[in-house]
XYZ file of N, CA and C in Angstrom:
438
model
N -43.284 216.068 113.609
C -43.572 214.662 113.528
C -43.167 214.091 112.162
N -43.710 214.663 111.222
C -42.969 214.570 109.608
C -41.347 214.539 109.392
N -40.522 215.439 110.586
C -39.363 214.927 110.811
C -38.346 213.816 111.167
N -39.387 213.014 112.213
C -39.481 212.170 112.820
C -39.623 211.232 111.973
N -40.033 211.039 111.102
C -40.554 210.044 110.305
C -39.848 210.140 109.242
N -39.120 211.018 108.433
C -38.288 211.085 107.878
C -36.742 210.594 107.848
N -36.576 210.826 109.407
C -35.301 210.007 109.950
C -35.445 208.603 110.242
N -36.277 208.343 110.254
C -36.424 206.810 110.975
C -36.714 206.282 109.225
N -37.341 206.735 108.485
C -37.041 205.964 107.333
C -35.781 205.369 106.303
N -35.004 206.956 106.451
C -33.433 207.009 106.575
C -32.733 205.627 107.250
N -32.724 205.618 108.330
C -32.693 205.169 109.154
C -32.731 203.268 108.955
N -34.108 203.212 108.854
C -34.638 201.741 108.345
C -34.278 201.642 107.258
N -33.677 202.267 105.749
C -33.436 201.682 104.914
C -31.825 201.565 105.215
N -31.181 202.863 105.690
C -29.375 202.015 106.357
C -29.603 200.851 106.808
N -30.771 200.264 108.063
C -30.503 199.193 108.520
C -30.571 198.311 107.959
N -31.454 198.265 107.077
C -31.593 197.399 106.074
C -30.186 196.745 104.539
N -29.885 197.999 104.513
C -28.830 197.493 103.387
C -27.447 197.198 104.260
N -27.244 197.585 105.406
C -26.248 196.792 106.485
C -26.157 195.569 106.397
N -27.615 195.164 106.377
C -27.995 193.790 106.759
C -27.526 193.259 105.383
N -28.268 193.608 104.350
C -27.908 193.158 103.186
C -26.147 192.873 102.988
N -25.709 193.735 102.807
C -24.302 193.663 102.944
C -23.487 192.648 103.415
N -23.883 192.574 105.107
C -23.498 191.456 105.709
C -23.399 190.159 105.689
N -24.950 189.881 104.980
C -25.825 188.946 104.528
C -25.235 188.081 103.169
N -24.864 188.852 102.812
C -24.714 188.792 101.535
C -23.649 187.635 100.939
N -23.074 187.290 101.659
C -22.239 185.728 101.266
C -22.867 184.675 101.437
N -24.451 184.530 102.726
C -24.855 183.780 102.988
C -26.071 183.369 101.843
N -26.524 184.173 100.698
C -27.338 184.001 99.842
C -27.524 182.533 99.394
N -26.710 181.972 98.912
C -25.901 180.821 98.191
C -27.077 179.656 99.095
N -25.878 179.551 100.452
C -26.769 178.417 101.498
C -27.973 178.951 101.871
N -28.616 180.163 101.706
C -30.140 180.186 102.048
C -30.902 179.570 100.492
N -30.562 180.371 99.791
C -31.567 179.205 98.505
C -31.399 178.069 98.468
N -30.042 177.282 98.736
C -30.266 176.137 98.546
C -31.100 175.539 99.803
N -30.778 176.163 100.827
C -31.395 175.436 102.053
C -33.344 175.662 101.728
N -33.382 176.640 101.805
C -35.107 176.939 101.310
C -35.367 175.955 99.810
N -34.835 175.433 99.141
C -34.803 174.560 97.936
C -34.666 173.599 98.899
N -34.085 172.714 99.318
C -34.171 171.508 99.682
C -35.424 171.375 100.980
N -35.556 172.436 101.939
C -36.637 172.296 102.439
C -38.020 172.475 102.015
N -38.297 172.783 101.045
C -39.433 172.973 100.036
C -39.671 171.796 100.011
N -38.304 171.046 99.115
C -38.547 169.965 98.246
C -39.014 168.682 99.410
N -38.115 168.531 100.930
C -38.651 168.014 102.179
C -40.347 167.818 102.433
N -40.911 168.830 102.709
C -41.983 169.813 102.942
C -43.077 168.994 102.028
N -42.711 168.794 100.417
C -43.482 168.198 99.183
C -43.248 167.061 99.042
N -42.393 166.384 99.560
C -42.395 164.927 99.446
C -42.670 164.246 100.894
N -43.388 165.367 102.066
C -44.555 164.720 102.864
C -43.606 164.770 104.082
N -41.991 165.451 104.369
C -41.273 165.140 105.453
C -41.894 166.371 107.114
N -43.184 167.102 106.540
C -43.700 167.702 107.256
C -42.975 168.973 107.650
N -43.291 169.938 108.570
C -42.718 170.772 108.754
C -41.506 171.364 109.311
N -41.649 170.494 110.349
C -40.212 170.338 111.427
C -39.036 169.419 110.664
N -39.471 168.091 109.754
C -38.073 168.011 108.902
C -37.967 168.780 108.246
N -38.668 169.757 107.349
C -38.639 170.211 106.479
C -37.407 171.603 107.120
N -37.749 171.976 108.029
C -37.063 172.993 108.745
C -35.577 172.261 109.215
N -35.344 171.561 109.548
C -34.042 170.320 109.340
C -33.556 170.454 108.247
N -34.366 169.514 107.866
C -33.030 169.317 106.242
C -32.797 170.381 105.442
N -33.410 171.655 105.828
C -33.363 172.889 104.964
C -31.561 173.330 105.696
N -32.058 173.387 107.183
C -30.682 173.842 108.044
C -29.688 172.492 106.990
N -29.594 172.013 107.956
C -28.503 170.803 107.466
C -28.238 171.506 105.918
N -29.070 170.918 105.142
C -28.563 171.854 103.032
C -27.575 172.959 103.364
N -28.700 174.107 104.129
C -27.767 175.318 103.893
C -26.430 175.162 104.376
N -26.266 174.372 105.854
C -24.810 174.570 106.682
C -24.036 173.566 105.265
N -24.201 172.780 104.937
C -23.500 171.843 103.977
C -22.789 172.599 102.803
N -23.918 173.246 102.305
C -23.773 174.386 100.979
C -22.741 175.156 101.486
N -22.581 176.036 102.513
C -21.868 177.122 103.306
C -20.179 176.067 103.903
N -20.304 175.034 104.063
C -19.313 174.358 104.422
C -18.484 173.421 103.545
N -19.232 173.277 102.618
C -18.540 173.013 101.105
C -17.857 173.690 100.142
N -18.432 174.929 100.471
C -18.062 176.131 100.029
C -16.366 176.387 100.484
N -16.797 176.921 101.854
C -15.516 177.239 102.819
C -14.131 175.956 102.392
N -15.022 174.909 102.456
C -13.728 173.814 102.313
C -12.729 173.793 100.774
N -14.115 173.934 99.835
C -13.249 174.107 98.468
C -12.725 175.482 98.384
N -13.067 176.340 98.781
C -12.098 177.814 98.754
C -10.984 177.011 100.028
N -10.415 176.427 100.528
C -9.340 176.100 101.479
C -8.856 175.322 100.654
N -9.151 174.241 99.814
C -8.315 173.291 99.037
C -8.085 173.542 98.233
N -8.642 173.934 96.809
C -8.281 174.064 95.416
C -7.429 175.108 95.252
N -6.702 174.854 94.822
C -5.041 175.991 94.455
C -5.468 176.590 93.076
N -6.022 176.107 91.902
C -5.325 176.865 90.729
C -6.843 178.310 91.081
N -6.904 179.293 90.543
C -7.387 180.203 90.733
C -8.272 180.440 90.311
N -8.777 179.552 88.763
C -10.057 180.029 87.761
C -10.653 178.945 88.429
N -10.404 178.005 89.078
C -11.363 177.044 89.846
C -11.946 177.896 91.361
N -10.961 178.638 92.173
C -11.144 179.289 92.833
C -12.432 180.535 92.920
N -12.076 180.994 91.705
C -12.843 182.219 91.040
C -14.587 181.687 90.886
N -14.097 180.165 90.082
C -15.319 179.839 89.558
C -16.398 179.861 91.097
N -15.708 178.947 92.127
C -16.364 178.631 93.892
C -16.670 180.126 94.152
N -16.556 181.260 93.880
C -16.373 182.402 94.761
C -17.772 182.641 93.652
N -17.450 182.865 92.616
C -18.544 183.303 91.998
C -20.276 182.572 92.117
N -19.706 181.308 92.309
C -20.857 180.392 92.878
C -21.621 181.280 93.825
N -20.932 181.876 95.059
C -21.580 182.654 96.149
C -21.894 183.973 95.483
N -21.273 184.428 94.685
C -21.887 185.999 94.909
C -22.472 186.081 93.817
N -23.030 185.677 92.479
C -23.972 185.458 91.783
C -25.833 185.548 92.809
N -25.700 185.011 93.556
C -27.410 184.662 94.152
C -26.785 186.090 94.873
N -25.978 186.485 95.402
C -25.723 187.680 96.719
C -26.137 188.744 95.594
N -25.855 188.676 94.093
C -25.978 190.189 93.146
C -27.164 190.239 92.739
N -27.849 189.422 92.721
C -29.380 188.785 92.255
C -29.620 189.177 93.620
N -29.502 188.903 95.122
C -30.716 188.929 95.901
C -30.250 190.980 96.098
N -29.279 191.604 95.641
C -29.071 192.883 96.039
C -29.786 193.691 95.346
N -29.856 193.271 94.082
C -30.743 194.034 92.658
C -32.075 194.007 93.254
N -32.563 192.749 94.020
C -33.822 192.765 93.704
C -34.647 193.764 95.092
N -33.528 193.615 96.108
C -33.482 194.915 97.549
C -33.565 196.342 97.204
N -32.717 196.356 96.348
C -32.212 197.634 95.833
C -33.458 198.459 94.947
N -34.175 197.271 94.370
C -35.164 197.423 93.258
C -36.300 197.689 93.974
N -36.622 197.137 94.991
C -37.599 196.746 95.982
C -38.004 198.365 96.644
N -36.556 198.911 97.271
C -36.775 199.927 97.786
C -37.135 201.400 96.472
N -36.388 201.142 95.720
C -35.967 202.188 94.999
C -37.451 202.516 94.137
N -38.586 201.206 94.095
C -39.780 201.269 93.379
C -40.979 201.910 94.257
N -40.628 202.489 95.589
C -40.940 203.489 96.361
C -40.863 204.313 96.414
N -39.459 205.263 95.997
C -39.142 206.275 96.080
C -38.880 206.985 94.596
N -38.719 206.287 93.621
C -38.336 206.777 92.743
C -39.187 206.902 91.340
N -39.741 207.627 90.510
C -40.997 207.267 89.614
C -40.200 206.373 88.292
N -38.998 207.123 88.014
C -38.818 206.896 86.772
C -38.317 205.679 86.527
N -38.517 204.485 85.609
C -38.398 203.129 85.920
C -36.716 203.125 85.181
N -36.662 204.327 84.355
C -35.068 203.489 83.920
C -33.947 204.081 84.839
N -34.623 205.191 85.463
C -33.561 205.577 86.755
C -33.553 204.302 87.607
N -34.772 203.856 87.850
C -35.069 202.169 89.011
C -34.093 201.303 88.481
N -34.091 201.173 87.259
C -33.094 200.023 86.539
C -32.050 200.007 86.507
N -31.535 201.722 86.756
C -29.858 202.031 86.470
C -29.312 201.733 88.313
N -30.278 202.160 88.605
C -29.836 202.079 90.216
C -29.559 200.614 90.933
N -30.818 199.742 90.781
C -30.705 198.716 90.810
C -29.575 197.855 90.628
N -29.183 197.732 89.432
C -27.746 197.310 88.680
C -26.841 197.818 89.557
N -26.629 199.611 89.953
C -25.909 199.370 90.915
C -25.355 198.873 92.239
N -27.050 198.878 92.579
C -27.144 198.003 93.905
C -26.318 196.652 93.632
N -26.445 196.087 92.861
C -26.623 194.314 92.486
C -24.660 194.782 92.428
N -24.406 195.323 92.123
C -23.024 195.581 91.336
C -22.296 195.674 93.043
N -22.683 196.410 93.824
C -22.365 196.702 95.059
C -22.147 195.516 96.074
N -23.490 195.023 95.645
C -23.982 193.624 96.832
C -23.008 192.956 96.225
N -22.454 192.141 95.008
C -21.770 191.565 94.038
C -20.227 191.592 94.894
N -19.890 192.775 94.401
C -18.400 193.210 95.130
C -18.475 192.841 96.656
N -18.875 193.088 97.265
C -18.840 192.847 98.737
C -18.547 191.589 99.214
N -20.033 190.951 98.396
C -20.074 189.368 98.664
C -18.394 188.545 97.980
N -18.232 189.404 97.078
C -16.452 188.790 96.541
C -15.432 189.317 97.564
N -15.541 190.264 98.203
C -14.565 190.327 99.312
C -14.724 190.018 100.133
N -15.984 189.505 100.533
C -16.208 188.213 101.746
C -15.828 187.310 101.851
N -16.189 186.864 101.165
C -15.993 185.250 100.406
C -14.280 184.932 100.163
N -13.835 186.234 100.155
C -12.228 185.501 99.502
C -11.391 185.756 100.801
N -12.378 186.894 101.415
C -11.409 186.718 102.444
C -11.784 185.416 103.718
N -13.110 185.074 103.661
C -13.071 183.895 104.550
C -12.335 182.522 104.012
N -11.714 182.664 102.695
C -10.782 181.924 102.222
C -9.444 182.317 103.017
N -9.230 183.155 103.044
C -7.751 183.618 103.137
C -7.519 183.352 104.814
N -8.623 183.660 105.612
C -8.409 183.295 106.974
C -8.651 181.990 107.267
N -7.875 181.269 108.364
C -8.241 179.978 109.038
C -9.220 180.363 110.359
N -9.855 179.297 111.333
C -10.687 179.534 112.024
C -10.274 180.433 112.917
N -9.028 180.502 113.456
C -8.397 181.912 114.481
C -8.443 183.180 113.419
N -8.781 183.475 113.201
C -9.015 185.013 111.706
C -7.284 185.129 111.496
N -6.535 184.082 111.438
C -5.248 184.370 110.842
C -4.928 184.041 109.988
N -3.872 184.769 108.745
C -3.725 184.286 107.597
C -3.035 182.981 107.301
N -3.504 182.175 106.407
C -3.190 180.912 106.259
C -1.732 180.718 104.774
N -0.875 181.976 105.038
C -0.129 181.885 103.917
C 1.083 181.479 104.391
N 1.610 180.282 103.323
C 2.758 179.471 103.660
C 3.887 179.959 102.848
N 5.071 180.033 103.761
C 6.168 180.667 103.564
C 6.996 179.808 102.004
């Protein structure tokens, strides 16, 4: 039974950093969307707008995004939009990474070194997400002109 439980923990933390992974471009439009629905929520728009205008923020954030990675040509402007997204994606990976690792692990500067790598991991990913949903148009084909 101790076996059993051993694998399935295995198990639940793969599923978990999958998710993360995946997740991980969408960081950006979830804070802002949870930020603007907060701010909804406190200035009395109740719960159900509040759950609105949070959606609406995030799809906006996520579609503003997509549009300025499709328009802006020079590259350190490019860089700067990309980094916009994976900044909150390296921050929300550190703090997963940290989350789990303060379970399993005693020693806090091993927690710290690991962490960083997590964040370093989530970081990279979310930059090859992100550039490549630049690089594709809505058919997943490349948008490069001859």
């Amino acid at each position: 039974m101790i076996f059993l439980g051993i694998i399935l923990s295995i198990a639940a933390i793969g599923f978990f950093c999958w998710l993360l992974f995946t997740l991980a471009v969408f960081a950006l439009p979830l804070f802002a969307g949870v930020t603007a629905g907060g701010w909804a929520y406190q200035t009395g728009a109740g719960w159900l707008g509040a759950i609105l205008i949070g959606t609406v923020a995030a799809g906006l954030a996520l579609g503003a995004g997509q549009l300025l990675l499709g328009l802006v040509r020079p590259l350190w402007a490019r860089l700067l939009i990309a980094l916009a997204f994976v900044a909150p994606a390296a921050i929300a990976g550190y703090h997963a990474t940290h989350g789990i690792l303060k379970h399993t692990m005693p020693s806090e500067t091993w927690q710290l070194v690991f962490s960083v790598f997590g964040a370093v991991a989530v970081g990279v990913t979310a930059f090859a997400r992100v550039t490549s949903m630049a690089a594709t148009g809505p058919s997943g084909q490349s948008q490069a002109r001859a």
